Short mmCIF file of C-alpha atoms in Angstrom, two decimals:
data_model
loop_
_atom_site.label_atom_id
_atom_site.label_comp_id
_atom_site.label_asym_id
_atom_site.label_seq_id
_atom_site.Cartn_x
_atom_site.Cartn_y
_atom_site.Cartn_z
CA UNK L 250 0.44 7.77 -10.99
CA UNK L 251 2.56 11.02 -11.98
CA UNK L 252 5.68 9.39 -12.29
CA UNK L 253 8.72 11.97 -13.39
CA UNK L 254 11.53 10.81 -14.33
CA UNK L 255 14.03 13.85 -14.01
CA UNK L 256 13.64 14.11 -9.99
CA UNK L 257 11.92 10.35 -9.82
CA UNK L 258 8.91 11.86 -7.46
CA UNK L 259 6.00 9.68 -7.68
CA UNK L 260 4.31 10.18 -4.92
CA UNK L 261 1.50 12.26 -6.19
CA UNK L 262 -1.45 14.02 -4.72
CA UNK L 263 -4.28 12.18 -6.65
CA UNK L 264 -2.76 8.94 -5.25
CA UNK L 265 -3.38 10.41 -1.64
CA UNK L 266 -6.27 11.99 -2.48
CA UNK L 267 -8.06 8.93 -3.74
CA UNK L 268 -6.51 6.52 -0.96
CA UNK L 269 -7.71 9.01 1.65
CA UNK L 270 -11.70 8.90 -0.72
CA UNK L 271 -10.96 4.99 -0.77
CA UNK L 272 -10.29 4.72 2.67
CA UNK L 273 -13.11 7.18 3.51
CA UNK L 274 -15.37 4.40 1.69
CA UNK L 275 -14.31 1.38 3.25
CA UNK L 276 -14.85 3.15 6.73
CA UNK L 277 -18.28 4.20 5.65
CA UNK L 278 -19.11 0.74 4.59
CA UNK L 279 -18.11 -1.02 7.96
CA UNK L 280 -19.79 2.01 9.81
CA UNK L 281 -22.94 1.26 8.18
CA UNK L 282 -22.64 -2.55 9.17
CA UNK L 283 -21.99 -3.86 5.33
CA UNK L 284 -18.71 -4.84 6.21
CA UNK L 285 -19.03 -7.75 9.42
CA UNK L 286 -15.26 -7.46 10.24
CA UNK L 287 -11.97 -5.51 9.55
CA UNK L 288 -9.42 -8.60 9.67
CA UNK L 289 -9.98 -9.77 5.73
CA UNK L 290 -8.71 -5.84 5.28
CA UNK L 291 -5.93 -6.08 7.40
CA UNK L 292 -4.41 -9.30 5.86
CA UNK L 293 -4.54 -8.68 2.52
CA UNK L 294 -2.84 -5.05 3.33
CA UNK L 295 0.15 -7.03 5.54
CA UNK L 296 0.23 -9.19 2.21
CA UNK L 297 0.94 -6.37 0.09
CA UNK L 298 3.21 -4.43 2.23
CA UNK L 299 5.15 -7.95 2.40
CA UNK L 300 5.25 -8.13 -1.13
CA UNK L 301 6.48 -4.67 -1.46
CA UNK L 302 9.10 -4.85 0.72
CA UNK L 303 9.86 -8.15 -1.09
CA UNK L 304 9.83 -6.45 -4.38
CA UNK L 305 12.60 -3.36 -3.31
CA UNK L 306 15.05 -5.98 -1.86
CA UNK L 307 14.61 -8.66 -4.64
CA UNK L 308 16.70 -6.34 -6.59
CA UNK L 309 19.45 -5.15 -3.86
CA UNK L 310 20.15 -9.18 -3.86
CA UNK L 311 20.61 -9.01 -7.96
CA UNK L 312 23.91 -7.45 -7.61
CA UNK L 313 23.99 -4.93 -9.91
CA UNK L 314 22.10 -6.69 -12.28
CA UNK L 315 20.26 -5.04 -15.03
CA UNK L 316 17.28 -6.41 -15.44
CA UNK L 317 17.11 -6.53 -11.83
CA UNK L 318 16.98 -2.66 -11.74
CA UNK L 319 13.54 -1.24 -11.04
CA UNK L 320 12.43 2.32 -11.24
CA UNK L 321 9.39 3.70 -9.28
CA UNK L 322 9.81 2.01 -6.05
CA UNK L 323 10.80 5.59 -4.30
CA UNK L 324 7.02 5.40 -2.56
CA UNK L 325 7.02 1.46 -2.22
CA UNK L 326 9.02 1.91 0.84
CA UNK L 327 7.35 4.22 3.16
CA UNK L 328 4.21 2.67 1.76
CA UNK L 329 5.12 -0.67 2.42
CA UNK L 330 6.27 -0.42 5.81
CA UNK L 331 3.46 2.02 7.34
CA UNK L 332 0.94 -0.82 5.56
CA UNK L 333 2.66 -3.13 7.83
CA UNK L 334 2.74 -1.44 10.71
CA UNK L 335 -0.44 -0.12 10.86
CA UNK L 336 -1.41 -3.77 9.96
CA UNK L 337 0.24 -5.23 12.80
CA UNK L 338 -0.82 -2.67 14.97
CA UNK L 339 -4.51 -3.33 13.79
CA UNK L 340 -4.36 -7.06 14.35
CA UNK L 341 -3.14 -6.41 17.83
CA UNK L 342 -5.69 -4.08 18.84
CA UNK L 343 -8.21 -6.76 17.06
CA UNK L 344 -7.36 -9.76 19.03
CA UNK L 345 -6.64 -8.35 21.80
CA UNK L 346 -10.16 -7.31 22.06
CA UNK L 347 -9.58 -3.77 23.65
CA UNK L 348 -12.80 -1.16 23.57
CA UNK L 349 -10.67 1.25 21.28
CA UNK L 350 -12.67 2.42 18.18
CA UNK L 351 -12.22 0.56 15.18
CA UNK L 352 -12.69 2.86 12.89
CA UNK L 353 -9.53 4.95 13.09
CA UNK L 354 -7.39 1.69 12.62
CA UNK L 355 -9.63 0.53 9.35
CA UNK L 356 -8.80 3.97 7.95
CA UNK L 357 -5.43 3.99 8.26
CA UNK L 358 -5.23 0.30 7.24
CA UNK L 359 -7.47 0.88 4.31
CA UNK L 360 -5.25 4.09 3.22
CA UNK L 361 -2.20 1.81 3.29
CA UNK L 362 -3.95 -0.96 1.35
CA UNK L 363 -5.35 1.34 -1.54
CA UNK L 364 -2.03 3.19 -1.61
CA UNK L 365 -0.32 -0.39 -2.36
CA UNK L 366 -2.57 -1.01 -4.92
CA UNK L 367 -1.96 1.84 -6.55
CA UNK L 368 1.03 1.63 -6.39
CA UNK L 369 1.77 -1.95 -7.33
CA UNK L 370 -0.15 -1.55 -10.02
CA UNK L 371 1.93 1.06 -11.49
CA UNK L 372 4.91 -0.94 -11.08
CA UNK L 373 3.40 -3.97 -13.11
CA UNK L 374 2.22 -1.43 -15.78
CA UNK L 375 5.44 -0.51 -16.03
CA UNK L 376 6.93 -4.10 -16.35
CA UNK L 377 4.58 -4.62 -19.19
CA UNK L 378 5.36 -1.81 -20.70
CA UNK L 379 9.49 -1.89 -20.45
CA UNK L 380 11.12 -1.75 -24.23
#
């Protein structure tokens, strides 16, 4: 990601780009009939958008703690919480059963999801990579 650390902006446009290619993709996929269902999608992106949200508030609970502190989590949280809302919104509109299109909730889903990823990734690059 283009992380800068003078105005801590990471939310970059190759991220969105490729998460909006990604997400393209996966809809293409389950379009063409490769992909049987959409619910595997949607739980692994409430899983991540849990586990974001768990990783911002970890730290608020470390009191000030140093190696608590995390840097980069300025997109976690409007990731995080659109992943789970648009996963919770999917898995409604799923089980429910309505006649609604699928496809415009596996996009959004599958943006969320490849946005997390990104994004999580980033973060445990730069874990390892902390002096």
């Amino acid at each position: 990601m283009c992380f800068n650390r003078e105005n801590n902006s990471c939310c970059c446009t190759i991220t969105i780009i490729s998460s909006i290619l990604g997400a393209l993709g996966i809809a293409g996929i389950f379009y063409g009939g490769f992909l049987v269902g959409i619910l595997p999608i949607v739980y692994i992106t409430l899983v991540l958008g849990v586990l974001g949200i768990l990783y911002i508030l970890i730290p608020a609970l470390c009191g000030g703690n140093n190696s608590c502190n995390n840097s980069g989590t300025f997109c976690l949280i409007p990731i995080s919480v659109g992943a789970i809302i648009s996963s919770a919104f999917a898995l409604a509109i799923t089980f429910a059963g309505a006649a609604l299109s699928l496809i415009p909730i596996l996009l959004a889903v599958a943006f969320f999801m490849i946005m997390l990823i990104i994004n999580l990734v980033y973060i445990i690059i730069n874990l390892l990579t902390r002096n």
